[in-house]
Short mmCIF file of C-alpha atoms in Angstrom, two decimals:
data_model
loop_
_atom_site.label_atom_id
_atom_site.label_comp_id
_atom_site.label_asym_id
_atom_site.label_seq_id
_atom_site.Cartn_x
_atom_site.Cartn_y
_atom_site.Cartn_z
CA UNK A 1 97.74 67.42 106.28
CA UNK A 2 101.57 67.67 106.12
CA UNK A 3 103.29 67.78 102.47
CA UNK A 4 104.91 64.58 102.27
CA UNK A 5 107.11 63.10 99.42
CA UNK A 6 105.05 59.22 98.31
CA UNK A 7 107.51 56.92 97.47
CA UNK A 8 106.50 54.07 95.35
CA UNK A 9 107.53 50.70 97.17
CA UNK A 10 109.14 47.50 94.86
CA UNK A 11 107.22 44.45 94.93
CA UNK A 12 110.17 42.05 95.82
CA UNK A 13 107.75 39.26 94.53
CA UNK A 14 107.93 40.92 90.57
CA UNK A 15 111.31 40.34 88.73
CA UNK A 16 113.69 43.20 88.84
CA UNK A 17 113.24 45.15 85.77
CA UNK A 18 117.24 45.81 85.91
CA UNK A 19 117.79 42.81 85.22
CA UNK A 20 115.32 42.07 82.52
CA UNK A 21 116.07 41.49 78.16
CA UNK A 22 112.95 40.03 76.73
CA UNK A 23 111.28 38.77 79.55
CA UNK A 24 107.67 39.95 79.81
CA UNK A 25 105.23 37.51 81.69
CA UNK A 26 101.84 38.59 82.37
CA UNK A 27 102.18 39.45 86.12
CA UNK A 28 105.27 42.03 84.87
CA UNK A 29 102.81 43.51 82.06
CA UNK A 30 100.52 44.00 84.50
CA UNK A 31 102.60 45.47 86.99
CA UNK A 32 103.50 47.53 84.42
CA UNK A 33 100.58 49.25 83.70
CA UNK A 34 99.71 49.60 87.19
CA UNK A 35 102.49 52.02 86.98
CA UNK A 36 100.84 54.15 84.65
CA UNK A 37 97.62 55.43 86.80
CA UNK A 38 97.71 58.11 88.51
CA UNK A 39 97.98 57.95 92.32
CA UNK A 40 96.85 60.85 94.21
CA UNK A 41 96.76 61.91 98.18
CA UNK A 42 94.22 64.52 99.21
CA UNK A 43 96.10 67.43 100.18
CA UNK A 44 99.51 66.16 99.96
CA UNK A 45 102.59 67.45 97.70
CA UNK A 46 105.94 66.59 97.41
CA UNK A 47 108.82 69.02 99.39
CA UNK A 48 111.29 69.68 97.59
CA UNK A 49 115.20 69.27 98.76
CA UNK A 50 117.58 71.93 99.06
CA UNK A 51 120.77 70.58 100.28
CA UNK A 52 122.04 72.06 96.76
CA UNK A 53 120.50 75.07 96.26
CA UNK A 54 121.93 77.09 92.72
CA UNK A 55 120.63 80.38 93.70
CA UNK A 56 122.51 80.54 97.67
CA UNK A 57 123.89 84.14 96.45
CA UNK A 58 120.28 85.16 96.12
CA UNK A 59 119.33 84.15 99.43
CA UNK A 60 117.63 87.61 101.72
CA UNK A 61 120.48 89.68 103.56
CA UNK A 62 120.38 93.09 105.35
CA UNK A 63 123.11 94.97 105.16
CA UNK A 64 123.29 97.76 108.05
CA UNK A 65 124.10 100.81 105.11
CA UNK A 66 122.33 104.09 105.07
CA UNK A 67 121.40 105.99 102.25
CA UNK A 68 120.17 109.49 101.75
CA UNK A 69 116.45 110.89 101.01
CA UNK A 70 115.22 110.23 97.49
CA UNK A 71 115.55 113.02 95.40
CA UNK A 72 113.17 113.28 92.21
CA UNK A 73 114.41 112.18 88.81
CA UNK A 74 113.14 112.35 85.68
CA UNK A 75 110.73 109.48 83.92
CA UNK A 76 108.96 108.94 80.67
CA UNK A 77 106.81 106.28 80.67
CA UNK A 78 108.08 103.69 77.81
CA UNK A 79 104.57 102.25 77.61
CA UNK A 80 103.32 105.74 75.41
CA UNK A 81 105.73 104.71 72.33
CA UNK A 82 104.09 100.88 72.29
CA UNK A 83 102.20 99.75 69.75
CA UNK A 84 98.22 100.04 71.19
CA UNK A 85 97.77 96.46 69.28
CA UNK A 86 100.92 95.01 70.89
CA UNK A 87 102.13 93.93 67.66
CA UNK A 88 105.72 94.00 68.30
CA UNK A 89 105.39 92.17 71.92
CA UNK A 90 102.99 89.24 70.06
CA UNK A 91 104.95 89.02 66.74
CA UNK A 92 107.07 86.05 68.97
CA UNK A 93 104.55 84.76 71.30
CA UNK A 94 102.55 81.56 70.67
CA UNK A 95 99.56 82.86 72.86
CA UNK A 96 98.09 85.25 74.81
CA UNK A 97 94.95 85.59 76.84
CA UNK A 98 93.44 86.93 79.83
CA UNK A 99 92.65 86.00 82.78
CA UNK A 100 89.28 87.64 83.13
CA UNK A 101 87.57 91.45 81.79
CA UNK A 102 89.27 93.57 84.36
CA UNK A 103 93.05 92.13 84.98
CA UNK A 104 95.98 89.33 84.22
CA UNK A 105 96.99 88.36 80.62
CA UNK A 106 98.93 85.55 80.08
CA UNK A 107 101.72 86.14 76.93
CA UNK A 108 103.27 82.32 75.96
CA UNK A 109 105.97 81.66 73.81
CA UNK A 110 107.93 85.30 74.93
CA UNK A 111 111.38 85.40 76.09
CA UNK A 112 111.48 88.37 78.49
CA UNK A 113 115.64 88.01 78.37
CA UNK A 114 115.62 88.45 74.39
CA UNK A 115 113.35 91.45 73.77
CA UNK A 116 113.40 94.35 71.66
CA UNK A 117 113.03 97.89 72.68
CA UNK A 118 109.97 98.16 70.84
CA UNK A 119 109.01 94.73 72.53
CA UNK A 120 109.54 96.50 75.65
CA UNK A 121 107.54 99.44 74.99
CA UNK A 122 104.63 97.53 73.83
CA UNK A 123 104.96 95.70 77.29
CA UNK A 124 104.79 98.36 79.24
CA UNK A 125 101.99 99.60 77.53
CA UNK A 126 99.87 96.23 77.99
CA UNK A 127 101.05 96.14 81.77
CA UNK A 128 99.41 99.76 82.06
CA UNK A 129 96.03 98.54 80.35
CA UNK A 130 95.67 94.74 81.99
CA UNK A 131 97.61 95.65 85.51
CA UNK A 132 99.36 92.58 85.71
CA UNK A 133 101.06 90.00 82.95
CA UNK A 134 102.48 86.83 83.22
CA UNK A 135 104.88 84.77 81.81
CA UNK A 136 105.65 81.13 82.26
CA UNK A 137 109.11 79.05 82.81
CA UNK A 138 111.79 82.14 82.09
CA UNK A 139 114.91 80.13 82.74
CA UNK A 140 117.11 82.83 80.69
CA UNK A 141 115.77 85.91 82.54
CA UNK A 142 118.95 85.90 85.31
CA UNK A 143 119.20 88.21 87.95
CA UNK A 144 121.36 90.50 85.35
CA UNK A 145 118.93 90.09 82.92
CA UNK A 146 116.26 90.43 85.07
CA UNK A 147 117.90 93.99 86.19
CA UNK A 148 118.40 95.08 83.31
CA UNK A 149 115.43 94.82 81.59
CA UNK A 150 113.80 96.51 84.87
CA UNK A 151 116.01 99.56 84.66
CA UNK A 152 114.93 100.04 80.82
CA UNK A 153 111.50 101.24 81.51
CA UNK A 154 112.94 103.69 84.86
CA UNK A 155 115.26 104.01 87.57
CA UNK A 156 115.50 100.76 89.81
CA UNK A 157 114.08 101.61 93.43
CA UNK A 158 115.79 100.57 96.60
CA UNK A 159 114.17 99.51 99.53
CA UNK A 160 114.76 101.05 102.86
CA UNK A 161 114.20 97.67 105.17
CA UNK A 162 113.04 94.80 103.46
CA UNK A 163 115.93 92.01 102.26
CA UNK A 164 118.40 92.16 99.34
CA UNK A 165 120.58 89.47 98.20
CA UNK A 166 123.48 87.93 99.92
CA UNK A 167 125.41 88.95 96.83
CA UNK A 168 126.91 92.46 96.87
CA UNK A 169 125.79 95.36 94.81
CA UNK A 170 121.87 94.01 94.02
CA UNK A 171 120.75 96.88 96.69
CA UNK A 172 118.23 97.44 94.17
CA UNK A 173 116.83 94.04 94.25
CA UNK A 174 114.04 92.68 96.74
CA UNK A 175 114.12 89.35 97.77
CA UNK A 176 110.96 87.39 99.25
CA UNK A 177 111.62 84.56 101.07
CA UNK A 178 110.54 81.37 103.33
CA UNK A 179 111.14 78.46 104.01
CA UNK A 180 110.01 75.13 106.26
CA UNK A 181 111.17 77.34 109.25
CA UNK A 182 109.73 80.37 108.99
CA UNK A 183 107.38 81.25 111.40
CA UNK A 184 103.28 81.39 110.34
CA UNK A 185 102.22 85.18 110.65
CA UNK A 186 98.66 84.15 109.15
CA UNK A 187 97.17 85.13 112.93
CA UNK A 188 98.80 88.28 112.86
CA UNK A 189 97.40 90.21 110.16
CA UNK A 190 93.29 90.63 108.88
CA UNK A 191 93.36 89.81 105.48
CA UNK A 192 92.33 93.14 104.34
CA UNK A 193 95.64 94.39 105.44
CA UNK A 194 97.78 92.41 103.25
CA UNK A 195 96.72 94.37 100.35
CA UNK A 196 99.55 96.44 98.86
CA UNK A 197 101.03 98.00 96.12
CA UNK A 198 104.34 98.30 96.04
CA UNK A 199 106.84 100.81 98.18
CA UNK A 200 103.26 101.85 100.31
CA UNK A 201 102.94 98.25 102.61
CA UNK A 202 103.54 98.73 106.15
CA UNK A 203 105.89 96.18 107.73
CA UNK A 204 104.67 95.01 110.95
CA UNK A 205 106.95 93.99 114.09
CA UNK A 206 107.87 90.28 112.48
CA UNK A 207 109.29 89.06 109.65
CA UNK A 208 107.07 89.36 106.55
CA UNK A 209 109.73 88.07 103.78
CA UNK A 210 106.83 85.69 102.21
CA UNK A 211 104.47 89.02 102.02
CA UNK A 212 105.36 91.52 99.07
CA UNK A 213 106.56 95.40 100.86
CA UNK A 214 105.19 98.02 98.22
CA UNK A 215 106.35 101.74 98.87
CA UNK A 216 103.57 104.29 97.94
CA UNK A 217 104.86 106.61 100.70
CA UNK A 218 107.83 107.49 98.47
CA UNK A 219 107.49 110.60 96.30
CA UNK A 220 107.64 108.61 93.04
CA UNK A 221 106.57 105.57 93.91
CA UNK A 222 106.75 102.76 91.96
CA UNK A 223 105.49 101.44 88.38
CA UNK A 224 106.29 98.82 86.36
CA UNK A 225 107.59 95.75 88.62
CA UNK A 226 108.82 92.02 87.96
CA UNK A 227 108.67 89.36 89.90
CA UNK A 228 110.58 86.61 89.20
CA UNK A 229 110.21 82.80 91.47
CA UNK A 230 113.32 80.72 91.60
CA UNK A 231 111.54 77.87 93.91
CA UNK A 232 108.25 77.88 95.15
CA UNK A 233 105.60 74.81 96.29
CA UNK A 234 104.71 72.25 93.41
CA UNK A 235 101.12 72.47 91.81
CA UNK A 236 98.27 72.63 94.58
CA UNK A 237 101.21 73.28 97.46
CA UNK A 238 99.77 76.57 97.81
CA UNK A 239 101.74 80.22 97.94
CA UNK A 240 99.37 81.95 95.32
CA UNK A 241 99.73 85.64 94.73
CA UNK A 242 96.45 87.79 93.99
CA UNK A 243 96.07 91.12 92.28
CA UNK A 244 93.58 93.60 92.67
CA UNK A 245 92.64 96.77 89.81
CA UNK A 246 92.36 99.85 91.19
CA UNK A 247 91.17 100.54 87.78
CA UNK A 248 88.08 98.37 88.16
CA UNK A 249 88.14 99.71 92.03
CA UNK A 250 87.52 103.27 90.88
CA UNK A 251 84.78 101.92 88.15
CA UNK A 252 82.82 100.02 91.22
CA UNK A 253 82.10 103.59 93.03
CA UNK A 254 79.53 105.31 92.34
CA UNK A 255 79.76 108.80 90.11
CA UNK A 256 78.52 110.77 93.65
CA UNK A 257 81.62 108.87 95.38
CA UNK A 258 83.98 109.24 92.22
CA UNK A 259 83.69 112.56 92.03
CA UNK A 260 84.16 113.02 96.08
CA UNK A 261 87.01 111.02 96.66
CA UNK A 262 88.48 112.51 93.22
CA UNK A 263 88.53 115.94 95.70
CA UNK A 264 90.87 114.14 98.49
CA UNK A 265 94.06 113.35 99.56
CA UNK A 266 96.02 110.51 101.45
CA UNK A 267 98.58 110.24 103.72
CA UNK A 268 101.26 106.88 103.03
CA UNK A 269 103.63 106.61 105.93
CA UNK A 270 106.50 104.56 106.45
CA UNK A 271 107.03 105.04 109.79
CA UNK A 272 105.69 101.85 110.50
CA UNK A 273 107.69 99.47 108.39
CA UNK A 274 110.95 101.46 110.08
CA UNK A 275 109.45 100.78 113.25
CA UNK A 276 109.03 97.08 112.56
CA UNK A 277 112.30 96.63 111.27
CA UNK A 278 114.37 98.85 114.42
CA UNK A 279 112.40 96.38 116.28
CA UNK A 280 113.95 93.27 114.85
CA UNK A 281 117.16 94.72 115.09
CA UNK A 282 117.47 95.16 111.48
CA UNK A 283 118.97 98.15 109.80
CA UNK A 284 116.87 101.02 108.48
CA UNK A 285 118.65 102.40 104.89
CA UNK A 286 116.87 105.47 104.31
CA UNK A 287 114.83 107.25 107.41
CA UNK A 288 111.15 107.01 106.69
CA UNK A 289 108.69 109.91 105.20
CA UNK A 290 105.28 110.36 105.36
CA UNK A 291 104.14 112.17 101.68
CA UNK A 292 100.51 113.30 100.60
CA UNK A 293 99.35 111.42 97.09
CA UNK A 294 95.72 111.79 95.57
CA UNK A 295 93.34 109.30 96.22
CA UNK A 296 92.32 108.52 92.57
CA UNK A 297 94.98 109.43 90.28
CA UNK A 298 95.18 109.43 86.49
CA UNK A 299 97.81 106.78 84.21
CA UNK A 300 99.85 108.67 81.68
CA UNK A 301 99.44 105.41 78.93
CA UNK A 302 95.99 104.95 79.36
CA UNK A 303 94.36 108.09 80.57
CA UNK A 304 92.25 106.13 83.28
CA UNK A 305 91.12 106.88 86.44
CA UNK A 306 92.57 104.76 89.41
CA UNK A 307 92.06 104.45 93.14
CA UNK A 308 95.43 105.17 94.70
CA UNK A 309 95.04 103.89 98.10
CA UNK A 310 97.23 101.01 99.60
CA UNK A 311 95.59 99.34 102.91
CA UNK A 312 98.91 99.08 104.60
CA UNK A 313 100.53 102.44 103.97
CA UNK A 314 97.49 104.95 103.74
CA UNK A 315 96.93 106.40 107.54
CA UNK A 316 94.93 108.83 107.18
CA UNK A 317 92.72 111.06 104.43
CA UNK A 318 93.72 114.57 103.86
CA UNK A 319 91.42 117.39 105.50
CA UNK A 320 88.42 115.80 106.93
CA UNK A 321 87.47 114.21 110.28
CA UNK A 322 89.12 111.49 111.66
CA UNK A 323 85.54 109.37 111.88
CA UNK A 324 85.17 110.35 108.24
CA UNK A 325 88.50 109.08 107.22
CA UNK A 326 88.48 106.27 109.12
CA UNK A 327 85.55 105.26 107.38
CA UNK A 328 87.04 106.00 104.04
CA UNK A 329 90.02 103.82 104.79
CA UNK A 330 87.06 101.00 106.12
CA UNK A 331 85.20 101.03 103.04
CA UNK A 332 88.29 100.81 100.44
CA UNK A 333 89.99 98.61 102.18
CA UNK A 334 86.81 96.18 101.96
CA UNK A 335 86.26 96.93 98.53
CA UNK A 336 89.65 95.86 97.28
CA UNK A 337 89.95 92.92 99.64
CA UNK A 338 86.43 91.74 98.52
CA UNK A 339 85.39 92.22 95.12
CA UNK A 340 86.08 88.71 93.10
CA UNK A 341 85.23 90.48 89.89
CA UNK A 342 88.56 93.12 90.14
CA UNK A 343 90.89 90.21 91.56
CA UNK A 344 93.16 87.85 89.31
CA UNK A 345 95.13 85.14 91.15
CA UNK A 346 98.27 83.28 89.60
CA UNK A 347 99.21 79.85 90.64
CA UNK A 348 103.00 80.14 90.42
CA UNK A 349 105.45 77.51 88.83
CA UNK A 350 109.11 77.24 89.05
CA UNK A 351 110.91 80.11 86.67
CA UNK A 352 107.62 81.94 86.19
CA UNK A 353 107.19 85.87 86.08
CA UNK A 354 105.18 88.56 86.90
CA UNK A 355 105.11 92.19 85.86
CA UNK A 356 102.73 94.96 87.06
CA UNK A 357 101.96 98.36 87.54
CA UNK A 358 102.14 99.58 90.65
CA UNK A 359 100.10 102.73 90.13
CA UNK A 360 97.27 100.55 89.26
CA UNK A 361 97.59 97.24 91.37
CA UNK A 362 97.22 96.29 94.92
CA UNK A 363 98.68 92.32 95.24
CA UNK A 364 98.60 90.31 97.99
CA UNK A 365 100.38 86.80 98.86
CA UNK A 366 98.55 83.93 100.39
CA UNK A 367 99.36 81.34 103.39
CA UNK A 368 99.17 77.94 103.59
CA UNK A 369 102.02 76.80 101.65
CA UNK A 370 104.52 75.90 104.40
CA UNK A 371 106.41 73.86 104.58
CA UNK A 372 107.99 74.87 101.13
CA UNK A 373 110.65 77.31 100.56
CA UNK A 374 109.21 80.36 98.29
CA UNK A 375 111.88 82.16 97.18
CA UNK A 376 111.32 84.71 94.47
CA UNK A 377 113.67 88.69 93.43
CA UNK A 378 111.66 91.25 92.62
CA UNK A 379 112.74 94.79 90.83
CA UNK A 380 110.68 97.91 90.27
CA UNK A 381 111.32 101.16 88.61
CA UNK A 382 110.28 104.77 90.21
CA UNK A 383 107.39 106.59 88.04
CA UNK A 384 106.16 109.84 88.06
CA UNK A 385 104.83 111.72 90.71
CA UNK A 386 101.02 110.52 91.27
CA UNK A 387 98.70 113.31 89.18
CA UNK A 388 94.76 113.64 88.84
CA UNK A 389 93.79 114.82 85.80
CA UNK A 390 90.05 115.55 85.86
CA UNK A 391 89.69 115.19 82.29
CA UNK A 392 90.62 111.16 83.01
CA UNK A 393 88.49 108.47 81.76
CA UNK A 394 86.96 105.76 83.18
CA UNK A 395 88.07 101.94 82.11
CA UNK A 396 84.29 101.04 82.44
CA UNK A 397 82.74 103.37 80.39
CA UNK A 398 85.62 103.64 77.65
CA UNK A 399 85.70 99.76 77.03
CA UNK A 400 81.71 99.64 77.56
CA UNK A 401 81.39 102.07 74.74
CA UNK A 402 84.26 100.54 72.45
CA UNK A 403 83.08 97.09 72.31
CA UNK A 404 78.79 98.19 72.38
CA UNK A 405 78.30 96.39 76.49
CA UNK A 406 75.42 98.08 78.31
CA UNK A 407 76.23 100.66 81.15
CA UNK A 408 76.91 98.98 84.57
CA UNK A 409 73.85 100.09 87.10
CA UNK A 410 75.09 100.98 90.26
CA UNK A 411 71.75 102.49 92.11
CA UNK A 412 71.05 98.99 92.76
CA UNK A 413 67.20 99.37 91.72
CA UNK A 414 66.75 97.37 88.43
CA UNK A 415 65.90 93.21 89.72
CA UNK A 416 68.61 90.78 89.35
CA UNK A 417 68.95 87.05 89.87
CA UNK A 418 72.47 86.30 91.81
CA UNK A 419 74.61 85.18 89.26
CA UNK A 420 76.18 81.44 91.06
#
């Protein structure tokens, strides 16, 4: 059923209210408070107009510029100086919970645009332990603002295809995208493939503004990343992003499989995405790389274990057969795309703001919500190169053991009732 805007129609039998002192009859009072309930159409929201639209110099552009390789740079992860109680981060919010055991927190009262360094720091360091945070209605948080507070915790990455804004010199801001328009790609992709982290997502041969492009093929890809929507569809219109934790992804294998794919490699391409893109006729900036990255790789701020594998980027697993890898790639990309337990999903508002780790997230945007405009700048900083470090912990086990929760059993022998 098509979003429609429901007008409420005068009675030209009731007095007009305009013109009204004192006068209140009983037909007006009850008119009145017939006003007051709630009217409701299955399916149906309200489309916003756009005929004035404040953030037109934010709108997606591609400017035809090249720029050369990435070269490595240094990065210190601000998250290791925070606070492991986030003092400093809650000291001005008015809550804070999560979303469920494995990923998304919810900080209120916090005014991303106003924060301390330490404030900062202990941010980063509860991005790197829940994978994603959220923060509701951050009107001061402008582009600038928004920039800079992305550039404290690392160098701001540019993208080598996807949009920027109309405005000059914000090369190093993404821009997502769509509007009434725009044309419905949900029959062009399996669902599994719209999993991504960031700087790793393959772009296909259309135009995927409305789906997040994450860049794990670069050599340092990325870490901590905001996401910030200007307009997107009212509440229940739809255009829902999920997250995934490749924390929790890692803790669902079993120690046989751990301790196998701890032993391999990946290949994350972006040959594909430049592909895509030459075949719109859009510019490439920077010519695409393929780079090798572990497959489970160990945070610096928490010393977990993570999957590192991003269903759009990842073509192929280091040094074994192709059958074998294939089947590799088959059985993550299920895993991620599946599991309810490791997903959080955020039901965006107006001004609203999300920032996650990279290294330990895989996101994905959802259909449905045309014909609303989403439009929504994203920045992300580079982080270190990706490192295993076999003496890594597990999430699981570590928060199992700190808060006294029985062992998971993953042999699947001990009787269970399903749990609906």
């Amino acid at each position: 059923m098509a979003p429609a805007l429901l007008e409420s129609v005068y009675n030209a039998g009731l007095p007009n209210p305009s013109s009204l002192s004192s006068y209140k009859s009983p037909q007006w009072s009850e008119h009145v408070e017939s006003k007051k309930r709630l009217e409701y159409e299955p399916g149906r929201t309200v489309v916003e107009s756009h005929d004035f639209y404040e953030h037109d110099d934010l709108r997606p552009s591609f400017p035809n510029i090249h720029w050369e390789p990435l070269t490595e740079v240094p990065y210190h992860d601000k998250g290791i100086r925070g606070d492991p109680r986030f003092r400093n981060l809650l000291s001005s919010a008015t809550d804070v919970f999560d979303y469920n055991p494995k990923i998304g927190t919810e900080v209120r009262g916090v005014n991303l645009a106003k924060l301390t360094d330490a404030q900062k720091n202990d941010l980063a360091r509860l991005i790197a332990v829940r994978g994603v945070v959220f923060f509701r209605n951050q009107i001061d948080l402008d582009i600038d603002a928004h920039r800079e507070l992305g550039a404290y915790f690392g160098k701001l990455h540019k993208h080598a295809t996807t949009s920027v804004p109309a405005r000059p010199g914000l090369e190093d801001v993404h821009v997502v995208f769509t509007d009434g328009p725009s044309k419905d790609q949900r029959a062009v992709f399996s669902p599994t493939f719209l999993w991504h982290s960031d700087v790793s997502r393959l772009r296909a041969i259309v135009d995927l503004t409305n789906v997040r492009n994450q860049v794990t093929y670069e050599v340092q890809p990325p870490s901590y990343t905001a996401l910030k929507l200007l307009s997107g569809p009212p509440r229940g219109g739809g255009g829902d992003t999920l997250w995934a934790s490749q924390y929790a992804a890692y803790d669902l294998l079993s120690a046989p499989m751990q301790k196998y794919l701890e032993s391999l490699s990946a290949f994350h391409s972006a040959q594909m995405q430049a592909s895509g893109s030459r075949a719109l006729g859009r510019p490439v900036r920077r010519d695409p790389i393929v780079t090798k990255h572990p497959l489970i790789r160990t945070h610096p701020v928490t010393g977990w274990k993570s999957l590192f594998f991003n269903p759009g980027f990842v073509t192929a697993i280091v040094g074994v057969p192709k059958a074998e890898s294939d089947a590799i790639i088959t059985y993550l990309n299920e895993l991620i795309s599946t599991t309810q337990e490791i997903h959080v999903r955020f039901q965006w508002q107006k001004n609203d703001v999300a920032f996650w780790d990279n290294r330990i997230c895989n996101h994905s945007a959802s259909y449905g919500f045309a014909p609303h405009r989403r439009h929504a700048v994203r920045v992300a900083c580079h982080a270190e190169r990706p490192v295993f470090d076999p003496a890594g912990k597990s999430q699981e086990e570590e928060l199992n053991a700190r808060y006294s929760l029985p062992a998971v059993d993953k042999n699947g022998a001990r009787q269970s009732n399903y749990n609906d």
